Coordinates of C-alpha atoms in Angstrom, one line a residue:
M276 CA 100.9 46.9 32.7
A277 CA 104.4 48.4 32.8
R278 CA 105.0 51.7 31.0
L279 CA 107.4 50.2 28.4
D280 CA 105.9 46.8 27.8
G281 CA 106.7 45.9 24.1
D282 CA 109.7 48.1 23.8
V283 CA 113.3 47.1 23.0
A284 CA 116.0 49.4 24.3
I285 CA 119.7 49.8 23.6
V286 CA 121.7 51.5 26.3
T287 CA 125.4 52.2 25.7
G288 CA 127.9 52.5 28.6
A289 CA 125.6 50.3 30.7
S290 CA 128.2 48.4 32.7
R291 CA 128.1 50.9 35.6
G292 CA 127.0 54.4 36.6
L293 CA 124.2 56.1 34.9
G294 CA 124.0 53.7 32.1
R295 CA 123.5 50.7 34.4
A296 CA 120.8 52.6 36.3
V297 CA 119.0 53.5 33.1
A298 CA 119.2 49.9 31.9
L299 CA 117.7 48.7 35.2
A300 CA 114.9 51.3 35.1
L301 CA 113.9 50.6 31.5
A302 CA 113.8 46.9 32.2
A303 CA 111.8 47.4 35.4
E304 CA 109.2 49.2 33.2
G305 CA 108.9 46.2 30.8
A306 CA 111.5 47.0 28.1
K307 CA 113.8 44.4 26.9
V308 CA 117.3 45.9 27.2
A309 CA 120.5 45.4 25.2
V310 CA 123.3 46.3 27.7
V311 CA 126.2 47.7 25.7
A312 CA 129.7 48.5 27.0
R313 CA 133.3 47.3 26.7
T314 CA 133.7 45.9 30.2
E315 CA 133.2 42.1 30.6
Q316 CA 135.3 41.8 33.7
V317 CA 136.5 44.3 36.3
W318 CA 140.0 45.5 35.3
N319 CA 140.3 48.5 37.7
E320 CA 138.9 48.3 41.2
R321 CA 138.0 52.0 41.0
L322 CA 135.7 51.3 38.1
P323 CA 133.5 48.4 39.2
G324 CA 130.7 46.9 37.1
T325 CA 130.4 44.7 34.0
I326 CA 127.8 44.2 31.3
G327 CA 127.2 40.7 32.7
E328 CA 126.5 42.0 36.1
T329 CA 123.9 44.5 34.8
V330 CA 122.2 41.8 32.8
A331 CA 122.2 39.5 35.9
E332 CA 120.5 42.3 38.0
I333 CA 117.8 42.8 35.3
E334 CA 117.1 39.0 35.1
Q335 CA 117.0 38.6 38.9
A336 CA 114.3 41.3 39.0
G337 CA 112.3 39.4 36.3
G338 CA 113.4 41.4 33.3
T339 CA 114.9 40.5 30.0
A340 CA 118.3 41.7 28.8
V341 CA 121.3 40.7 26.7
A342 CA 124.9 41.7 27.1
I343 CA 126.7 43.1 24.0
R344 CA 130.4 43.8 24.3
A345 CA 131.4 46.6 22.0
D346 CA 133.9 49.4 21.6
L347 CA 132.2 52.5 20.2
T348 CA 135.5 53.7 18.7
V349 CA 135.5 50.6 16.4
R350 CA 133.0 51.4 13.6
E351 CA 132.5 47.7 12.8
D352 CA 131.0 47.2 16.2
L353 CA 128.2 49.7 15.7
P354 CA 126.1 47.8 13.2
R355 CA 126.8 44.6 15.1
I356 CA 125.3 46.1 18.3
V357 CA 122.0 46.8 16.5
A358 CA 122.0 43.5 14.7
E359 CA 122.6 41.5 17.9
A360 CA 120.0 43.4 19.8
R361 CA 117.4 42.8 17.1
D362 CA 118.3 39.1 16.9
A363 CA 118.0 38.6 20.6
L364 CA 115.3 41.0 21.6
G365 CA 113.5 42.4 18.5
P366 CA 113.5 45.7 16.7
T367 CA 114.8 48.7 18.7
T368 CA 112.3 51.3 19.8
I369 CA 114.4 53.1 22.4
L370 CA 118.1 54.2 22.1
V371 CA 120.0 55.7 25.0
N372 CA 123.3 57.1 23.9
N373 CA 125.0 57.3 27.3
A374 CA 128.6 56.2 26.7
A375 CA 131.3 58.8 27.1
F376 CA 135.1 59.0 27.4
T377 CA 135.6 60.0 31.0
A378 CA 137.7 57.9 33.4
P379 CA 141.2 57.2 32.0
G380 CA 142.3 53.9 30.6
R381 CA 140.6 51.2 28.7
P382 CA 139.8 47.5 29.5
P383 CA 142.6 45.2 28.2
K384 CA 142.0 43.3 25.0
D385 CA 141.2 39.6 25.1
G386 CA 144.1 37.7 26.4
A387 CA 146.1 40.7 27.6
A388 CA 147.0 41.4 31.2
A389 CA 145.1 44.2 32.9
P390 CA 147.2 47.4 33.2
A391 CA 148.4 48.5 36.5
A392 CA 146.5 51.5 38.0
K393 CA 148.3 54.7 37.5
P394 CA 147.9 57.9 39.6
D395 CA 146.2 60.8 37.9
K396 CA 148.7 63.2 36.3
P397 CA 148.2 66.6 34.7
A398 CA 148.7 66.8 30.9
K399 CA 152.4 67.0 30.0
P400 CA 153.0 70.2 28.2
L401 CA 154.6 70.1 24.8
A402 CA 156.6 73.2 25.7
P403 CA 158.9 73.4 28.8
A404 CA 157.1 76.5 30.2
A405 CA 155.2 75.3 33.2
D406 CA 152.6 78.1 33.0
W407 CA 151.4 77.3 29.5
P408 CA 147.7 76.5 29.1
A409 CA 146.8 72.8 29.8
F410 CA 145.3 72.3 26.3
V411 CA 148.6 73.0 24.7
G412 CA 149.9 69.7 26.2
T413 CA 146.7 67.7 25.5
P414 CA 147.2 65.5 22.4
V415 CA 144.6 65.8 19.7
H416 CA 143.9 62.1 19.7
A417 CA 142.7 62.4 23.3
F418 CA 140.4 65.3 22.4
R419 CA 139.2 63.4 19.3
R420 CA 138.3 60.3 21.4
H421 CA 135.5 62.3 23.2
F422 CA 133.9 63.0 19.9
E423 CA 134.3 59.5 18.5
I424 CA 132.3 58.1 21.4
A425 CA 129.8 60.8 22.3
V426 CA 129.1 62.2 18.9
F427 CA 130.2 60.0 16.0
A428 CA 129.1 56.7 17.5
A429 CA 125.8 58.2 18.7
Y430 CA 125.2 59.6 15.2
E431 CA 125.7 56.2 13.6
L432 CA 123.7 54.3 16.1
M433 CA 120.8 56.8 15.6
Q434 CA 121.0 56.1 11.9
L435 CA 121.1 52.4 12.4
V436 CA 118.0 52.2 14.7
T437 CA 115.8 54.7 12.9
P438 CA 114.6 52.1 10.3
D439 CA 113.3 49.9 13.1
M440 CA 111.5 52.8 14.7
I441 CA 110.0 54.0 11.4
T442 CA 108.7 50.5 10.8
A443 CA 107.3 50.3 14.3
G444 CA 105.7 53.7 13.9
R445 CA 107.2 55.1 17.0
G446 CA 110.5 55.5 18.8
A447 CA 112.5 57.5 21.4
I448 CA 116.2 58.5 21.4
I449 CA 117.7 60.0 24.5
N450 CA 121.2 61.4 24.3
I451 CA 122.9 61.9 27.7
S452 CA 124.5 65.3 27.9
S453 CA 126.2 67.3 30.7
V454 CA 126.4 70.8 32.1
A455 CA 130.0 70.7 30.9
S456 CA 128.7 71.6 27.4
R457 CA 128.0 75.1 28.8
I458 CA 131.2 75.7 30.8
P459 CA 133.0 78.1 30.9
G460 CA 130.3 80.2 29.0
S461 CA 131.0 83.5 27.4
G462 CA 134.0 85.6 28.4
P463 CA 135.9 87.6 29.4
Y464 CA 136.5 85.8 32.7
E465 CA 137.4 86.9 36.2
D466 CA 137.4 83.6 38.2
F467 CA 139.9 81.0 37.0
S468 CA 139.6 78.7 40.0
G469 CA 137.3 76.2 38.3
G470 CA 138.2 73.5 35.8
I471 CA 137.0 73.1 32.2
L472 CA 136.7 70.0 30.1
P473 CA 137.2 71.0 26.4
G474 CA 137.0 67.5 25.0
Y475 CA 134.2 66.2 27.1
G476 CA 132.2 69.4 27.2
G477 CA 132.8 70.1 23.5
S478 CA 131.5 66.7 22.5
K479 CA 128.4 67.2 24.7
A480 CA 127.7 70.5 23.0
A481 CA 127.9 68.8 19.6
L482 CA 125.7 66.0 20.8
E483 CA 123.0 68.6 21.9
H484 CA 123.1 70.1 18.4
L485 CA 122.9 66.7 16.8
T486 CA 119.9 66.0 19.1
S487 CA 117.9 69.0 17.8
S488 CA 118.9 68.3 14.2
A489 CA 117.8 64.7 14.3
A490 CA 114.6 65.7 16.1
Y491 CA 113.7 68.1 13.3
E492 CA 113.9 65.3 10.8
L493 CA 112.3 62.5 12.8
Q494 CA 109.3 64.3 14.5
R495 CA 107.0 63.6 11.6
R496 CA 108.0 59.9 11.9
N497 CA 106.7 59.8 15.5
I498 CA 110.2 59.5 16.9
S499 CA 111.3 61.8 19.7
V500 CA 114.9 62.9 20.1
N501 CA 115.9 64.6 23.3
A502 CA 119.1 65.2 25.4
L503 CA 119.0 64.8 29.1
S504 CA 121.6 66.4 31.4
P505 CA 122.2 65.7 35.1
S506 CA 120.9 68.7 37.1
Q507 CA 123.5 68.1 39.7
A508 CA 126.7 66.1 40.2
M509 CA 126.2 62.3 40.1
M510 CA 128.6 60.3 42.1
T511 CA 129.1 57.6 39.4
P512 CA 132.3 55.5 39.4
G513 CA 133.6 57.7 36.5
L514 CA 133.1 61.0 38.4
S515 CA 134.3 59.4 41.7
Y516 CA 137.5 58.5 39.9
Y517 CA 138.4 62.2 40.0
R518 CA 136.6 63.6 43.0
A519 CA 134.6 62.3 45.9
D520 CA 133.5 65.4 47.8
F521 CA 130.5 66.8 45.9
E522 CA 127.7 68.3 48.0
N523 CA 124.1 67.6 47.2
A524 CA 124.9 64.8 44.8
G525 CA 122.1 63.5 42.7
S526 CA 120.6 60.0 42.6
E527 CA 121.3 57.7 39.7
D528 CA 117.8 56.2 40.2
D529 CA 116.2 59.6 39.8
F530 CA 118.1 60.3 36.7
A531 CA 117.1 56.9 35.3
E532 CA 113.4 57.7 36.0
A533 CA 113.8 60.9 34.0
V534 CA 115.1 58.8 31.1
V535 CA 112.0 56.6 31.3
R536 CA 109.7 59.6 31.2
L537 CA 111.5 61.0 28.1
A538 CA 111.1 57.6 26.4
L539 CA 107.3 58.0 26.8
V540 CA 106.9 61.6 25.4
D541 CA 104.8 62.5 22.4
P542 CA 107.3 63.8 19.8
N543 CA 104.8 66.4 18.7
R544 CA 105.0 67.9 22.2
V545 CA 108.5 67.3 23.4
T546 CA 111.4 66.8 21.0
G547 CA 114.7 68.5 20.2
R548 CA 115.1 69.6 23.8
T549 CA 118.1 69.6 26.2
V550 CA 116.7 69.4 29.7
G551 CA 117.9 68.8 33.2
H552 CA 116.7 65.6 34.9
R553 CA 115.3 67.5 37.9
D554 CA 113.2 69.6 35.6
V555 CA 111.6 66.4 34.2
L556 CA 111.0 65.0 37.7
D557 CA 109.9 68.2 39.5
G558 CA 107.4 69.2 36.9
T559 CA 109.1 72.5 36.0
F560 CA 109.5 71.3 32.4
A561 CA 106.4 71.1 30.3
P562 CA 104.6 68.7 29.7
F563 CA 105.7 67.1 33.0
G564 CA 104.1 69.8 35.1
S565 CA 100.6 69.8 36.3

């Protein structure tokens, strides 16, 4: 018997990268999976993968899945995700909030031509001085987009699936975070050679606090809420868009296995945590140790 037989999972950002790997792993363990993302067709060769392709892989392996196209910045799409998943697969018992705003650009709307790929450019400063901080030239709508996807959409999806989990008497919510939430750390600083990601990292820090807050309220309902962060760089299409020379890159399949294990935890033992995936797999994080 597979570890997740009888479960129904929603995975956002599941057309490629970590989301795709997580969807495949959950399905391989018996869960029925709602594969959620915006991408129905490849519109940028540097960002391969579609929701249909993820579903096809699951079905070819003998699993059950449904593709749900949705834009997490559109509030009307959020209740539709949960409703369509319930109608097709049953009540949700696992939610993986994986979607994030990373690689630039968005798929074209229906009927529109795909935009031409553009080279990466640094943020254009609002002031003419070339040595001004980069954030001065980053528009607030770009900063806000990170929070709309990683925090606000995650918050509402958690609200929407919780009634199903309460009725089922169990559930697991796994929010995908990042070490970017802890960069650059406390100052003052001496080394300015590294980069920072205020929007992405800030949204992940907020997601981690949301994780512990929701866990506090849901533990007594037998619902675990944890955040999982890659312990090392993952060469996903989104990260590869920017850089392709990381040493000791991690495995998407290993990360997905860590998600499966967090979906199985007893919320009275493990909840409200932010943990690295290698700690889950290597047994250095209780209760996964010997």
